C-alpha cells in the first residue's frame, strides 16, 4: 500500500494523439501506469486525439492547442513552468530536444526521452543546414536526459551515430496494445463484405506516406493478381497524404477489385483475425507495432527487411517472412511462400507474449521514480 501511494507522477509529451504507433504506445503505457497507482498526464501540442475511447478516465489530458509549430517552444515552456511532474517522458525528436527545459524549471524531475524513429532515414531528404542543426541538437540536448529509450536496437544505433550519449541509453521494445473490448460491435460492414468475398485476404496497416512504400505493395499485388492470376484481395487500413497517389496507382494497374483503401479503423485486431497475411512494405521502420498486432492473433507476417524493428521482432525468419526493401517481385514471392508454408499460430502468439503491456511497463518502471 505504501508503494502505491508513493509512486511518482508521470507526464507524456507528444505532438498529438492521432492514430499512429507512438501514440498507441503512449496510450498503452499510460493505462498501465495509472492502474498501478501513478498520476498520469498526457500533454500534446495539437488537439487531435483518436484514443479517447481507449484511455483510462483517470488519465489527465491536456493540449496546448498551438496553431503554429514555431511557437510550440514558448507554449511548452509555459506549461512546464506551471506544472510539476516527477517523471517527464518526451517522445520523438524535436520534442525531446525542447524538453530540456524541465531540467531548468524542475531540476528534480526525471527526464526521459523516447525515440521511435530512424531519424537518419526520416529526414534524409532535408538540406545540409537542417541536418547540421538536428545533429547538433541531439549531440547537445540529449545530455540533459536522465534516460534515453530507443524502441529497437536499430533506433539506438541511429541515435548513437548522431552523438547521443550511449551511457544513458537502453532499448525497450513497444508494448502490444490490447484489442478494444467493444471493437467487435463496431466493425466496418464494407470491410467485412470485401474480405468475405475473397478466398485469400491480405491486410496492410499504416499511414499512407512515402516511407510505408505502399506503391511497392501495389506493384506486388499486380504481379500476384494480373500476372499470376491469383485470387486474393488486399485491404490497406490507414489514411494520409499519399492517398491520391495510391488510388491512381491502383487504377492504373486495374486493381480496383483487388485493393481497398477504407481509411483508419479504431482497432485493427478484428480485421487481422479475418486475414491470411499481414504485409509490411516499409522502406524503414523504427519498430513495427502492426507486426505485434498480427502475431498476437496468430496471423503470419511478410515484411521488408528494414534491418531494424521488423527483423528484431520476427527474429529474422523465425517468426515471419522477410524480403528485400523496395523489391515488388521479392515481396510477391514472399507472399506466396508464406501462404504455402504458414508458421503455426501458437508459435506466432508465443512471440507476441514477449511484448505484453505489463512486461514492457515493468521495464519502464525501472527507470521511473
Short mmCIF file of C-alpha atoms in Angstrom, two decimals:
data_model
loop_
_atom_site.label_atom_id
_atom_site.label_comp_id
_atom_site.label_asym_id
_atom_site.label_seq_id
_atom_site.Cartn_x
_atom_site.Cartn_y
_atom_site.Cartn_z
CA UNK A 1 0.00 0.00 0.00
CA UNK A 2 2.85 2.37 0.82
CA UNK A 3 4.42 1.78 -2.62
CA UNK A 4 1.07 2.54 -4.26
CA UNK A 5 0.90 5.93 -2.51
CA UNK A 6 4.48 6.99 -3.17
CA UNK A 7 4.87 6.28 -6.88
CA UNK A 8 5.89 9.40 -8.78
CA UNK A 9 3.65 11.18 -11.27
CA UNK A 10 4.25 10.77 -14.99
CA UNK A 11 3.71 13.16 -17.89
CA UNK A 12 3.92 12.01 -21.52
CA UNK A 13 4.60 14.63 -24.19
CA UNK A 14 3.52 14.02 -27.80
CA UNK A 15 2.72 16.08 -30.88
CA UNK A 16 -0.86 14.78 -30.75
CA UNK A 17 -2.74 11.55 -30.10
CA UNK A 18 -3.74 10.82 -33.67
CA UNK A 19 -3.61 7.27 -35.00
CA UNK A 20 0.00 6.09 -35.03
CA UNK A 21 2.41 3.64 -33.43
CA UNK A 22 4.00 6.08 -30.96
CA UNK A 23 0.57 7.28 -29.86
CA UNK A 24 -0.60 3.70 -29.29
CA UNK A 25 2.43 3.13 -27.11
CA UNK A 26 1.73 6.26 -25.05
CA UNK A 27 -1.90 5.21 -24.57
CA UNK A 28 -0.93 1.67 -23.55
CA UNK A 29 1.79 2.73 -21.10
CA UNK A 30 -0.46 5.45 -19.63
CA UNK A 31 -3.20 2.93 -18.92
CA UNK A 32 -0.78 0.52 -17.26
CA UNK A 33 0.88 3.20 -15.14
CA UNK A 34 -2.34 4.81 -13.92
CA UNK A 35 -3.66 1.38 -12.92
CA UNK A 36 -0.50 0.81 -10.91
CA UNK A 37 -1.23 3.89 -8.80
CA UNK A 38 0.61 6.66 -10.61
CA UNK A 39 -0.86 10.01 -11.56
CA UNK A 40 -0.58 10.20 -15.35
CA UNK A 41 -0.89 13.19 -17.68
CA UNK A 42 -0.70 13.27 -21.46
CA UNK A 43 0.11 16.68 -22.92
CA UNK A 44 0.01 17.32 -26.67
CA UNK A 45 0.87 20.26 -28.89
CA UNK A 46 -2.10 19.71 -31.19
CA UNK A 47 -5.71 18.85 -30.39
CA UNK A 48 -6.22 15.64 -32.35
CA UNK A 49 -6.96 12.68 -30.07
CA UNK A 50 -8.14 9.40 -31.59
CA UNK A 51 -7.55 7.42 -28.39
CA UNK A 52 -10.07 8.99 -26.01
CA UNK A 53 -12.15 5.82 -26.10
CA UNK A 54 -9.11 3.71 -25.19
CA UNK A 55 -7.73 5.77 -22.28
CA UNK A 56 -8.42 5.14 -18.60
CA UNK A 57 -10.65 8.03 -17.38
CA UNK A 58 -8.17 8.74 -14.58
CA UNK A 59 -5.58 9.91 -17.11
CA UNK A 60 -5.42 13.70 -17.34
CA UNK A 61 -5.41 15.05 -20.89
CA UNK A 62 -4.04 18.49 -21.72
CA UNK A 63 -3.49 20.06 -25.13
CA UNK A 64 -1.51 23.22 -25.79
CA UNK A 65 -3.67 23.65 -28.91
CA UNK A 66 -0.99 25.51 -30.82
CA UNK A 67 -1.62 26.67 -34.37
CA UNK A 68 1.98 27.08 -35.45
CA UNK A 69 4.75 24.64 -34.55
CA UNK A 70 7.27 27.51 -34.46
CA UNK A 71 5.70 28.86 -31.26
CA UNK A 72 5.48 25.45 -29.58
CA UNK A 73 8.69 26.10 -27.65
CA UNK A 74 7.08 29.02 -25.82
CA UNK A 75 3.79 27.19 -25.20
CA UNK A 76 5.64 24.18 -23.83
CA UNK A 77 7.83 26.42 -21.65
CA UNK A 78 4.73 27.98 -20.11
CA UNK A 79 3.15 24.56 -19.45
CA UNK A 80 6.30 23.20 -17.82
CA UNK A 81 6.67 26.28 -15.62
CA UNK A 82 3.07 25.93 -14.36
CA UNK A 83 3.14 22.19 -13.65
CA UNK A 84 5.36 19.81 -11.73
CA UNK A 85 5.90 16.14 -12.55
CA UNK A 86 8.17 13.53 -11.04
CA UNK A 87 8.75 11.92 -14.44
CA UNK A 88 8.57 13.69 -17.80
CA UNK A 89 8.63 11.44 -20.89
CA UNK A 90 9.14 13.25 -24.20
CA UNK A 91 8.51 11.28 -27.37
CA UNK A 92 10.26 11.78 -30.70
CA UNK A 93 12.71 14.45 -31.86
CA UNK A 94 12.36 17.50 -31.82
CA UNK A 95 10.00 17.36 -28.81
CA UNK A 96 12.77 15.55 -26.97
CA UNK A 97 15.10 18.49 -27.56
CA UNK A 98 12.55 21.08 -26.40
CA UNK A 99 12.02 19.16 -23.19
CA UNK A 100 15.47 20.01 -21.81
CA UNK A 101 13.62 22.97 -20.26
CA UNK A 102 12.26 20.77 -17.49
CA UNK A 103 15.79 20.33 -16.14
CA UNK A 104 15.91 24.11 -15.63
CA UNK A 105 12.38 24.71 -14.35
CA UNK A 106 12.05 21.49 -12.35
CA UNK A 107 15.56 20.11 -11.81
CA UNK A 108 14.38 17.21 -9.63
CA UNK A 109 12.17 15.81 -12.38
CA UNK A 110 13.28 12.57 -14.04
CA UNK A 111 13.60 13.41 -17.75
CA UNK A 112 13.22 10.54 -20.21
CA UNK A 113 13.50 10.76 -23.99
CA UNK A 114 11.86 8.07 -26.11
CA UNK A 115 12.79 7.82 -29.77
CA UNK A 116 10.55 5.79 -32.08
CA UNK A 117 12.07 6.70 -35.46
CA UNK A 118 15.13 6.14 -37.59
CA UNK A 119 15.90 9.85 -37.83
CA UNK A 120 18.62 9.49 -40.45
CA UNK A 121 16.08 7.88 -42.79
CA UNK A 122 13.09 10.04 -41.87
CA UNK A 123 14.97 13.27 -42.61
CA UNK A 124 17.40 12.09 -45.27
CA UNK A 125 15.96 14.45 -47.91
CA UNK A 126 16.40 17.58 -45.78
CA UNK A 127 19.07 20.15 -46.65
CA UNK A 128 22.53 20.38 -45.13
CA UNK A 129 21.60 23.17 -42.71
CA UNK A 130 18.63 21.21 -41.31
CA UNK A 131 20.76 18.10 -40.82
CA UNK A 132 23.52 20.09 -39.14
CA UNK A 133 21.04 21.65 -36.69
CA UNK A 134 19.45 18.27 -35.99
CA UNK A 135 22.81 16.66 -35.38
CA UNK A 136 23.94 19.47 -33.07
CA UNK A 137 20.65 19.45 -31.13
CA UNK A 138 20.87 15.72 -30.42
CA UNK A 139 24.56 15.84 -29.53
CA UNK A 140 23.96 18.74 -27.09
CA UNK A 141 20.46 18.48 -25.65
CA UNK A 142 20.22 14.70 -25.28
CA UNK A 143 22.78 15.07 -22.49
CA UNK A 144 20.08 16.75 -20.40
CA UNK A 145 18.07 13.50 -20.27
CA UNK A 146 18.41 11.09 -17.38
CA UNK A 147 17.45 8.19 -19.63
CA UNK A 148 17.18 7.75 -23.41
CA UNK A 149 14.91 4.93 -24.54
CA UNK A 150 15.04 3.54 -28.08
CA UNK A 151 12.24 1.27 -29.29
CA UNK A 152 14.66 -1.00 -31.15
CA UNK A 153 18.38 -1.65 -31.44
CA UNK A 154 18.29 -0.05 -34.88
CA UNK A 155 16.89 3.18 -33.43
CA UNK A 156 19.53 3.16 -30.70
CA UNK A 157 22.36 2.68 -33.19
CA UNK A 158 20.98 5.56 -35.23
CA UNK A 159 20.92 7.88 -32.19
CA UNK A 160 24.46 6.93 -31.25
CA UNK A 161 25.57 7.89 -34.77
CA UNK A 162 24.23 11.39 -34.02
CA UNK A 163 26.35 11.61 -30.87
CA UNK A 164 23.69 10.87 -28.25
CA UNK A 165 25.30 9.66 -25.00
CA UNK A 166 25.34 5.87 -25.10
CA UNK A 167 25.77 5.56 -21.33
CA UNK A 168 22.22 6.88 -20.82
CA UNK A 169 20.63 4.58 -23.39
CA UNK A 170 18.53 1.47 -23.19
CA UNK A 171 16.32 -0.42 -25.62
CA UNK A 172 12.74 -1.04 -24.52
CA UNK A 173 10.50 -2.55 -27.15
CA UNK A 174 7.00 -1.21 -27.65
CA UNK A 175 4.10 -2.91 -25.87
CA UNK A 176 1.20 -4.55 -27.62
CA UNK A 177 -1.98 -2.51 -27.21
CA UNK A 178 -4.84 -4.77 -26.11
CA UNK A 179 -7.73 -5.13 -28.51
CA UNK A 180 -10.58 -2.83 -27.55
CA UNK A 181 -13.35 -4.58 -25.65
CA UNK A 182 -16.12 -3.07 -27.76
CA UNK A 183 -14.41 -3.37 -31.14
CA UNK A 184 -16.43 -6.41 -32.23
CA UNK A 185 -19.59 -4.30 -32.20
CA UNK A 186 -18.25 -1.53 -34.44
CA UNK A 187 -16.73 -3.39 -37.36
CA UNK A 188 -16.96 -1.67 -40.73
CA UNK A 189 -19.51 -3.62 -42.84
CA UNK A 190 -17.83 -2.54 -46.10
CA UNK A 191 -14.52 -4.03 -44.99
CA UNK A 192 -16.21 -7.20 -43.78
CA UNK A 193 -18.05 -7.60 -47.09
CA UNK A 194 -14.82 -7.01 -49.02
CA UNK A 195 -12.96 -9.68 -47.08
CA UNK A 196 -15.85 -12.16 -47.05
CA UNK A 197 -15.93 -12.25 -50.86
CA UNK A 198 -12.24 -13.20 -51.20
CA UNK A 199 -10.65 -16.66 -50.77
CA UNK A 200 -7.38 -15.05 -49.59
CA UNK A 201 -7.15 -11.79 -47.65
CA UNK A 202 -4.03 -9.70 -47.25
CA UNK A 203 -4.01 -6.72 -44.91
CA UNK A 204 -1.61 -3.77 -44.54
CA UNK A 205 -1.86 -1.13 -41.83
CA UNK A 206 -0.29 2.32 -41.54
CA UNK A 207 -0.24 5.95 -42.52
CA UNK A 208 -0.42 6.48 -46.27
CA UNK A 209 3.00 8.10 -46.51
CA UNK A 210 6.03 7.57 -48.74
CA UNK A 211 8.03 5.71 -46.06
CA UNK A 212 5.45 2.90 -45.93
CA UNK A 213 6.02 2.29 -49.65
CA UNK A 214 2.51 1.09 -50.39
CA UNK A 215 3.27 1.78 -54.05
CA UNK A 216 5.64 -1.20 -53.97
CA UNK A 217 2.92 -3.28 -52.31
CA UNK A 218 0.50 -2.34 -55.08
CA UNK A 219 3.08 -3.47 -57.66
CA UNK A 220 3.45 -6.80 -55.87
CA UNK A 221 -0.34 -7.30 -55.90
CA UNK A 222 -0.27 -6.51 -59.61
CA UNK A 223 2.21 -9.36 -60.04
CA UNK A 224 0.12 -11.75 -57.96
CA UNK A 225 -3.27 -10.88 -59.45
CA UNK A 226 -2.70 -9.73 -63.03
CA UNK A 227 0.40 -11.73 -63.93
CA UNK A 228 -0.02 -14.88 -61.83
CA UNK A 229 -3.84 -14.83 -61.90
CA UNK A 230 -4.14 -15.47 -58.17
CA UNK A 231 -7.44 -14.83 -56.46
CA UNK A 232 -6.76 -12.62 -53.48
CA UNK A 233 -7.59 -9.20 -52.11
CA UNK A 234 -5.69 -6.57 -50.15
CA UNK A 235 -7.14 -4.06 -47.70
CA UNK A 236 -4.93 -1.17 -46.55
CA UNK A 237 -6.13 0.25 -43.24
CA UNK A 238 -4.93 3.81 -42.89
CA UNK A 239 -5.01 7.28 -44.36
CA UNK A 240 -2.60 10.06 -45.23
CA UNK A 241 -1.07 12.37 -47.78
CA UNK A 242 -0.31 9.64 -50.33
CA UNK A 243 -3.94 8.51 -50.73
CA UNK A 244 -4.45 10.17 -54.14
CA UNK A 245 -1.17 8.75 -55.46
CA UNK A 246 -2.08 5.25 -54.28
CA UNK A 247 -5.59 5.47 -55.73
CA UNK A 248 -4.13 6.47 -59.09
CA UNK A 249 -1.67 3.55 -58.97
CA UNK A 250 -4.48 1.12 -58.14
CA UNK A 251 -6.47 2.46 -61.07
CA UNK A 252 -3.54 2.34 -63.50
CA UNK A 253 -2.84 -1.29 -62.59
CA UNK A 254 -6.55 -2.14 -62.92
CA UNK A 255 -6.70 -3.37 -59.34
CA UNK A 256 -9.91 -1.64 -58.21
CA UNK A 257 -11.43 -5.05 -57.49
CA UNK A 258 -8.35 -6.27 -55.64
CA UNK A 259 -7.22 -3.40 -53.38
CA UNK A 260 -9.42 -1.43 -50.96
CA UNK A 261 -8.50 1.76 -49.05
CA UNK A 262 -11.22 2.18 -46.40
CA UNK A 263 -9.29 4.59 -44.16
CA UNK A 264 -8.49 4.26 -40.45
CA UNK A 265 -10.23 1.87 -38.08
CA UNK A 266 -10.34 2.20 -34.28
CA UNK A 267 -8.92 -1.27 -33.77
CA UNK A 268 -7.23 -3.37 -36.49
CA UNK A 269 -7.18 -6.61 -34.48
CA UNK A 270 -10.65 -7.89 -35.58
CA UNK A 271 -9.70 -7.42 -39.24
CA UNK A 272 -6.35 -9.12 -38.71
CA UNK A 273 -8.22 -12.13 -37.33
CA UNK A 274 -10.05 -12.40 -40.65
CA UNK A 275 -6.89 -12.13 -42.77
CA UNK A 276 -4.40 -14.66 -44.06
CA UNK A 277 -1.34 -12.40 -44.01
CA UNK A 278 -0.18 -9.04 -42.72
CA UNK A 279 2.07 -7.25 -45.20
CA UNK A 280 4.54 -4.55 -44.14
CA UNK A 281 6.19 -2.93 -47.15
CA UNK A 282 8.04 -0.05 -45.47
CA UNK A 283 11.39 1.35 -46.61
CA UNK A 284 12.29 1.73 -42.92
CA UNK A 285 10.65 1.25 -39.53
CA UNK A 286 11.71 2.21 -36.03
CA UNK A 287 9.74 -0.72 -34.63
CA UNK A 288 6.67 -2.04 -36.49
CA UNK A 289 3.83 -2.28 -33.99
CA UNK A 290 1.44 -3.75 -36.56
CA UNK A 291 3.63 -6.85 -36.68
CA UNK A 292 2.98 -7.43 -32.98
CA UNK A 293 -0.74 -6.99 -33.53
CA UNK A 294 -0.70 -9.68 -36.22
CA UNK A 295 1.40 -12.10 -34.17
CA UNK A 296 -0.92 -11.64 -31.18
CA UNK A 297 -3.77 -13.29 -33.09
CA UNK A 298 -1.58 -15.85 -34.84
CA UNK A 299 -1.50 -14.19 -38.27
CA UNK A 300 1.57 -14.73 -40.42
CA UNK A 301 3.66 -11.71 -41.40
CA UNK A 302 5.53 -10.77 -44.55
CA UNK A 303 7.78 -7.76 -44.04
CA UNK A 304 10.53 -5.92 -45.81
CA UNK A 305 13.85 -6.46 -44.05
CA UNK A 306 14.42 -2.96 -42.68
CA UNK A 307 17.36 -4.16 -40.55
CA UNK A 308 15.68 -2.59 -37.52
CA UNK A 309 12.33 -3.17 -35.77
CA UNK A 310 10.67 -5.77 -38.03
CA UNK A 311 13.66 -8.09 -38.20
CA UNK A 312 14.16 -7.74 -34.42
CA UNK A 313 10.53 -8.60 -33.68
CA UNK A 314 10.49 -11.51 -36.12
CA UNK A 315 14.00 -12.64 -35.10
CA UNK A 316 14.96 -12.94 -38.72
CA UNK A 317 12.76 -15.59 -40.32
CA UNK A 318 11.93 -17.40 -37.07
CA UNK A 319 8.54 -15.71 -36.66
CA UNK A 320 7.83 -14.36 -40.14
CA UNK A 321 8.96 -13.90 -43.72
CA UNK A 322 11.41 -11.15 -44.69
CA UNK A 323 12.18 -9.82 -48.15
CA UNK A 324 14.27 -7.09 -49.77
CA UNK A 325 13.19 -3.48 -49.35
CA UNK A 326 11.63 -1.87 -52.42
CA UNK A 327 11.53 -5.08 -54.48
CA UNK A 328 7.98 -5.85 -55.68
CA UNK A 329 8.97 -9.23 -57.15
CA UNK A 330 10.61 -10.32 -53.89
CA UNK A 331 7.59 -9.15 -51.91
CA UNK A 332 5.20 -11.09 -54.16
CA UNK A 333 7.40 -14.18 -53.86
CA UNK A 334 7.45 -13.92 -50.06
CA UNK A 335 3.65 -13.65 -50.02
CA UNK A 336 3.42 -16.89 -51.98
CA UNK A 337 5.91 -18.66 -49.72
CA UNK A 338 4.05 -17.51 -46.59
CA UNK A 339 0.68 -18.62 -47.97
CA UNK A 340 2.02 -22.05 -48.86
CA UNK A 341 4.09 -22.55 -45.71
CA UNK A 342 2.39 -20.67 -42.85
CA UNK A 343 4.02 -20.74 -39.43
CA UNK A 344 1.91 -22.30 -36.63
CA UNK A 345 -0.49 -19.91 -34.92
CA UNK A 346 0.69 -20.88 -31.43
CA UNK A 347 4.30 -20.23 -32.43
CA UNK A 348 3.47 -16.67 -33.52
CA UNK A 349 1.36 -15.93 -30.46
CA UNK A 350 4.17 -17.09 -28.17
CA UNK A 351 6.40 -14.37 -29.63
CA UNK A 352 3.71 -11.71 -29.15
CA UNK A 353 3.53 -12.62 -25.45
CA UNK A 354 7.04 -11.17 -25.03
CA UNK A 355 5.54 -7.73 -25.63
CA UNK A 356 2.56 -7.80 -23.27
CA UNK A 357 1.90 -4.36 -21.72
CA UNK A 358 2.65 -5.49 -18.18
CA UNK A 359 6.05 -6.87 -19.22
CA UNK A 360 7.09 -3.71 -21.08
CA UNK A 361 5.76 -1.45 -18.31
CA UNK A 362 7.95 -3.31 -15.80
CA UNK A 363 10.96 -2.25 -17.85
CA UNK A 364 9.85 1.37 -17.76
CA UNK A 365 9.26 1.14 -14.01
CA UNK A 366 12.99 0.50 -13.58
CA UNK A 367 13.81 3.99 -14.91
CA UNK A 368 10.89 5.87 -13.31
CA UNK A 369 10.98 7.44 -9.85
#
